[in-house]
Amino acid sequence: MNGLRVIPTWRHGQERLYVCRTDGHNVAWYDREAARINLLSEEEREGVLQALGPFLTGPVAVGPPPVPTPAELARLSLHPDDDLAPNRPGETLLVALDRDPAPAHRLRPDPRRRALAAEQAVGEALDRLDGAGWHALHSVPLPGGDRIHHLAIGPGGLFAVHTVHARKQRVTVADPMVTLGRRDPHPLLRRVRADADRASYALTAEVHPVLALFEPTDVTVTVPLRDLRVLKDTETEGLARTGGVLKPADVEALHAMARDRGTWSRV
């Protein structure tokens, strides 16, 4: 073994395989689409080729990378443990269920699994926007144990998306209260706006709050919401129709900042 490990990532819908040392520093990456291994240090050539051997599917070019963009430089300097980009939709819930699974026989379903189904549906819809120049981050941790369910960054701006399981329920939104079925109203929109405000502070950019409802039977909004969007999970991909706010370079720079766990430690 040469002490190098391979970490897969996705960028603009294309898979890249990063090769890094045990201390987390990258030494190369393999771009499948370009059939090229971008080598940061010629001294690491033999070890990189050995580590990537099982992943190579044909002839590849090997050489120094093109001049990296500022966003790529930020990615290369980011330790894998601090990179939020690999988080799956519902990552926090997946980890919690793995560590503390519910008893096999319980009278009611574990509410964490309902929440997970909602986050996975909305998160997967956001991930499908990648080809349109968007990036989605999931389970973004905030100090105090809170988290942003999803953060979408693209040409249309930045959106902090809070997901709620509302399957087969009527939902009434009376700012700031949200009523699910026969449950008591809850001032959920305060939480949704607070998450967006914290994201705005961390990224020094405007972040718009979004409430995403998973499979509701009906949604009633009693008064227009000027600063907040309420969407069904099937409407989430409609965010891609918004544009003209951020240039591609701005999207990449904000994504590089947002994927760094350290960005969120000060909010």
Short mmCIF file of C-alpha atoms in Angstrom, two decimals:
data_model
loop_
_atom_site.label_atom_id
_atom_site.label_comp_id
_atom_site.label_asym_id
_atom_site.label_seq_id
_atom_site.Cartn_x
_atom_site.Cartn_y
_atom_site.Cartn_z
CA MET A 1 0.00 0.00 0.00
CA ASN A 2 1.27 3.48 -0.82
CA GLY A 3 -0.79 5.43 1.72
CA LEU A 4 -3.00 7.05 -0.91
CA ARG A 5 -6.79 6.77 -0.98
CA VAL A 6 -9.33 7.48 -3.70
CA ILE A 7 -12.40 9.63 -2.96
CA PRO A 8 -15.18 9.94 -5.59
CA THR A 9 -17.01 13.26 -6.02
CA TRP A 10 -19.47 14.72 -8.50
CA ARG A 11 -19.08 18.03 -10.36
CA HIS A 12 -21.55 19.27 -12.99
CA GLY A 13 -22.96 15.76 -13.23
CA GLN A 14 -19.54 14.21 -13.95
CA GLU A 15 -17.68 11.91 -11.59
CA ARG A 16 -14.17 12.79 -10.49
CA LEU A 17 -11.90 10.57 -8.44
CA TYR A 18 -9.59 12.50 -6.12
CA VAL A 19 -6.42 10.87 -4.81
CA CYS A 20 -5.25 12.12 -1.43
CA ARG A 21 -2.69 11.30 1.21
CA THR A 22 -3.57 10.05 4.69
CA ASP A 23 -3.38 13.65 5.95
CA GLY A 24 -6.22 14.59 3.57
CA HIS A 25 -4.19 16.59 1.04
CA ASN A 26 -4.98 15.89 -2.60
CA VAL A 27 -2.18 14.87 -4.96
CA ALA A 28 -4.19 14.14 -8.14
CA TRP A 29 -7.63 13.68 -9.63
CA TYR A 30 -8.96 11.50 -12.42
CA ASP A 31 -11.46 13.06 -14.81
CA ARG A 32 -13.30 10.17 -16.47
CA GLU A 33 -14.95 12.37 -19.10
CA ALA A 34 -11.61 13.79 -20.28
CA ALA A 35 -9.77 10.47 -19.72
CA ARG A 36 -7.07 12.41 -17.91
CA ILE A 37 -5.23 12.11 -14.61
CA ASN A 38 -4.28 15.55 -13.37
CA LEU A 39 -1.12 15.14 -11.30
CA LEU A 40 -0.13 17.80 -8.78
CA SER A 41 3.28 16.30 -8.05
CA GLU A 42 5.38 14.30 -10.51
CA GLU A 43 6.95 12.50 -7.55
CA GLU A 44 3.55 10.93 -6.78
CA ARG A 45 3.03 9.55 -10.32
CA GLU A 46 3.70 5.88 -9.57
CA GLY A 47 1.62 5.85 -6.38
CA VAL A 48 -1.28 7.69 -8.02
CA LEU A 49 -1.37 5.27 -10.96
CA GLN A 50 -1.31 2.36 -8.53
CA ALA A 51 -4.17 3.80 -6.45
CA LEU A 52 -6.30 4.59 -9.50
CA GLY A 53 -5.52 1.31 -11.26
CA PRO A 54 -8.82 -0.43 -10.36
CA PHE A 55 -10.80 2.60 -11.58
CA LEU A 56 -9.18 3.16 -14.98
CA THR A 57 -11.28 2.00 -17.93
CA GLY A 58 -8.91 2.63 -20.83
CA PRO A 59 -5.97 4.73 -21.99
CA VAL A 60 -5.56 7.96 -20.04
CA ALA A 61 -3.37 11.02 -20.30
CA VAL A 62 -1.26 11.89 -17.27
CA GLY A 63 0.14 15.34 -16.59
CA PRO A 64 -0.09 18.54 -14.61
CA PRO A 65 -3.58 20.01 -14.32
CA PRO A 66 -4.75 23.12 -16.13
CA VAL A 67 -4.51 26.35 -14.19
CA PRO A 68 -7.16 25.86 -11.48
CA THR A 69 -9.95 28.29 -10.79
CA PRO A 70 -10.19 29.84 -7.31
CA ALA A 71 -13.04 27.42 -6.55
CA GLU A 72 -10.91 24.44 -7.58
CA LEU A 73 -8.06 25.69 -5.40
CA ALA A 74 -10.43 25.86 -2.45
CA ARG A 75 -11.58 22.30 -3.15
CA LEU A 76 -8.03 21.01 -3.35
CA SER A 77 -7.10 22.57 -0.01
CA LEU A 78 -10.18 21.22 1.79
CA HIS A 79 -9.72 18.21 4.06
CA PRO A 80 -12.17 15.41 3.14
CA ASP A 81 -13.58 15.33 6.68
CA ASP A 82 -14.53 19.01 6.31
CA ASP A 83 -16.13 18.61 2.86
CA LEU A 84 -19.94 18.62 3.03
CA ALA A 85 -20.42 17.93 -0.69
CA PRO A 86 -20.49 14.10 -0.29
CA ASN A 87 -23.38 14.33 2.21
CA ARG A 88 -26.41 12.34 1.04
CA PRO A 89 -29.92 13.76 1.35
CA GLY A 90 -30.93 13.10 4.95
CA GLU A 91 -27.31 12.34 5.92
CA THR A 92 -27.85 13.31 9.58
CA LEU A 93 -30.92 11.08 9.87
CA LEU A 94 -29.16 8.19 8.13
CA VAL A 95 -26.31 8.37 10.63
CA ALA A 96 -28.72 8.65 13.57
CA LEU A 97 -30.75 5.63 12.43
CA ASP A 98 -27.59 3.62 11.91
CA ARG A 99 -26.32 4.42 15.41
CA ASP A 100 -29.65 4.10 17.19
CA PRO A 101 -32.15 2.07 15.16
CA ALA A 102 -35.72 1.93 16.41
CA PRO A 103 -36.95 -1.28 18.08
CA ALA A 104 -38.10 -3.87 15.58
CA HIS A 105 -41.58 -4.00 17.10
CA ARG A 106 -43.10 -0.63 17.93
CA LEU A 107 -46.69 0.55 17.74
CA ARG A 108 -45.96 3.58 15.56
CA PRO A 109 -43.42 4.06 12.76
CA ASP A 110 -40.23 5.83 13.71
CA PRO A 111 -40.84 9.52 12.80
CA ARG A 112 -37.21 9.79 11.74
CA ARG A 113 -37.93 7.45 8.83
CA ARG A 114 -40.79 9.64 7.62
CA ALA A 115 -38.56 12.68 7.84
CA LEU A 116 -35.83 10.79 5.98
CA ALA A 117 -38.18 9.84 3.13
CA ALA A 118 -39.12 13.50 2.73
CA GLU A 119 -35.53 14.73 2.74
CA GLN A 120 -34.45 12.06 0.29
CA ALA A 121 -37.21 12.93 -2.17
CA VAL A 122 -36.51 16.67 -2.07
CA GLY A 123 -32.74 16.20 -1.98
CA GLU A 124 -32.74 13.92 -5.01
CA ALA A 125 -34.85 16.45 -6.92
CA LEU A 126 -32.31 19.16 -6.09
CA ASP A 127 -29.43 16.92 -7.11
CA ARG A 128 -31.01 16.53 -10.54
CA LEU A 129 -30.45 20.27 -11.10
CA ASP A 130 -26.70 19.68 -11.25
CA GLY A 131 -26.68 19.57 -15.04
CA ALA A 132 -28.31 22.99 -15.15
CA GLY A 133 -25.42 24.62 -13.31
CA TRP A 134 -26.74 24.13 -9.79
CA HIS A 135 -25.15 22.59 -6.70
CA ALA A 136 -27.01 21.11 -3.74
CA LEU A 137 -25.61 20.47 -0.27
CA HIS A 138 -27.47 18.36 2.28
CA SER A 139 -27.60 18.26 6.08
CA VAL A 140 -25.48 21.38 6.48
CA PRO A 141 -24.54 21.46 10.20
CA LEU A 142 -25.09 24.56 12.30
CA PRO A 143 -23.78 25.28 15.81
CA GLY A 144 -26.07 24.06 18.57
CA GLY A 145 -27.07 20.84 16.81
CA ASP A 146 -29.28 22.50 14.19
CA ARG A 147 -28.90 21.95 10.47
CA ILE A 148 -30.10 23.21 7.11
CA HIS A 149 -31.82 20.31 5.35
CA HIS A 150 -30.71 21.41 1.87
CA LEU A 151 -28.84 24.36 0.40
CA ALA A 152 -29.28 24.97 -3.34
CA ILE A 153 -26.82 27.23 -5.16
CA GLY A 154 -27.28 28.12 -8.80
CA PRO A 155 -27.95 30.78 -11.44
CA GLY A 156 -31.18 31.72 -9.66
CA GLY A 157 -29.45 32.43 -6.34
CA LEU A 158 -29.17 30.60 -3.03
CA PHE A 159 -32.01 28.77 -1.30
CA ALA A 160 -32.15 27.21 2.17
CA VAL A 161 -34.74 24.42 1.90
CA HIS A 162 -36.50 23.02 4.96
CA THR A 163 -38.37 19.78 4.28
CA VAL A 164 -41.49 18.52 6.06
CA HIS A 165 -43.20 15.16 5.71
CA ALA A 166 -46.84 15.94 4.91
CA ARG A 167 -47.98 12.81 3.11
CA LYS A 168 -51.77 12.61 2.65
CA GLN A 169 -52.31 15.68 4.81
CA ARG A 170 -53.86 19.06 4.17
CA VAL A 171 -51.43 21.86 4.91
CA THR A 172 -52.42 25.39 5.86
CA VAL A 173 -49.82 28.14 5.92
CA ALA A 174 -50.83 31.24 7.90
CA ASP A 175 -47.57 33.11 8.36
CA PRO A 176 -45.75 32.20 10.57
CA MET A 177 -47.95 29.23 11.49
CA VAL A 178 -48.08 25.94 9.59
CA THR A 179 -50.82 23.38 10.25
CA LEU A 180 -50.44 19.75 9.14
CA GLY A 181 -53.72 17.86 9.04
CA ARG A 182 -55.35 17.89 12.47
CA ARG A 183 -52.23 18.81 14.37
CA ASP A 184 -51.90 22.06 16.27
CA PRO A 185 -50.44 25.01 14.32
CA HIS A 186 -46.70 25.50 14.69
CA PRO A 187 -44.67 28.66 13.91
CA LEU A 188 -42.47 26.72 11.49
CA LEU A 189 -41.82 29.62 9.13
CA ARG A 190 -39.78 31.34 11.84
CA ARG A 191 -37.39 28.39 11.78
CA VAL A 192 -37.27 28.36 7.98
CA ARG A 193 -36.42 32.07 7.86
CA ALA A 194 -33.90 31.76 10.68
CA ASP A 195 -32.02 29.03 8.80
CA ALA A 196 -31.85 31.22 5.70
CA ASP A 197 -30.64 34.17 7.77
CA ARG A 198 -27.86 32.10 9.31
CA ALA A 199 -26.84 30.89 5.87
CA SER A 200 -26.80 34.48 4.59
CA TYR A 201 -24.51 35.46 7.44
CA ALA A 202 -22.14 32.54 6.85
CA LEU A 203 -21.91 33.05 3.09
CA THR A 204 -22.19 36.87 3.08
CA ALA A 205 -24.83 36.54 0.34
CA GLU A 206 -28.61 36.62 0.23
CA VAL A 207 -30.16 33.21 0.89
CA HIS A 208 -33.88 32.73 0.26
CA PRO A 209 -35.98 30.53 2.59
CA VAL A 210 -38.00 27.65 1.11
CA LEU A 211 -40.45 25.29 2.79
CA ALA A 212 -40.73 22.00 0.85
CA LEU A 213 -43.73 19.77 1.64
CA PHE A 214 -43.52 16.07 0.88
CA GLU A 215 -46.65 14.61 -0.77
CA PRO A 216 -49.38 16.81 0.78
CA THR A 217 -52.93 16.34 -0.48
CA ASP A 218 -53.55 20.09 -0.54
CA VAL A 219 -51.69 23.28 0.37
CA THR A 220 -53.45 26.52 1.34
CA VAL A 221 -51.49 29.73 1.85
CA THR A 222 -53.75 32.28 3.51
CA VAL A 223 -51.72 35.39 2.62
CA PRO A 224 -48.98 35.98 0.01
CA LEU A 225 -45.47 35.23 1.27
CA ARG A 226 -43.15 37.79 -0.26
CA ASP A 227 -39.87 36.56 1.20
CA LEU A 228 -40.49 32.81 1.40
CA ARG A 229 -41.51 30.05 -1.02
CA VAL A 230 -43.74 27.10 -0.18
CA LEU A 231 -43.32 24.22 -2.63
CA LYS A 232 -44.49 20.64 -2.96
CA ASP A 233 -41.67 18.12 -3.40
CA THR A 234 -42.73 17.72 -7.05
CA GLU A 235 -42.22 21.45 -7.61
CA THR A 236 -38.69 21.63 -6.22
CA GLU A 237 -36.99 21.33 -9.60
CA GLY A 238 -38.83 24.50 -10.64
CA LEU A 239 -36.06 26.44 -8.91
CA ALA A 240 -34.02 25.79 -12.05
CA ARG A 241 -36.34 28.12 -13.96
CA THR A 242 -35.07 31.04 -11.91
CA GLY A 243 -31.93 32.64 -13.29
CA GLY A 244 -30.06 35.81 -14.03
CA VAL A 245 -28.84 36.31 -10.46
CA LEU A 246 -25.46 34.57 -10.25
CA LYS A 247 -22.77 34.04 -12.86
CA PRO A 248 -21.19 30.55 -13.14
CA ALA A 249 -18.01 31.75 -11.44
CA ASP A 250 -20.05 33.14 -8.53
CA VAL A 251 -21.95 29.85 -8.21
CA GLU A 252 -18.67 27.91 -8.04
CA ALA A 253 -17.14 30.30 -5.51
CA LEU A 254 -20.19 30.17 -3.22
CA HIS A 255 -20.36 26.39 -3.51
CA ALA A 256 -16.67 26.13 -2.58
CA MET A 257 -17.33 28.26 0.50
CA ALA A 258 -20.54 26.47 1.48
CA ARG A 259 -19.14 22.95 1.25
CA ASP A 260 -16.45 23.80 3.85
CA ARG A 261 -17.65 22.74 7.29
CA GLY A 262 -15.62 25.54 8.84
CA THR A 263 -17.77 28.14 7.10
CA TRP A 264 -20.70 27.20 9.33
CA SER A 265 -18.90 27.15 12.66
CA ARG A 266 -19.32 30.90 13.14
CA VAL A 267 -23.10 31.15 12.76
#
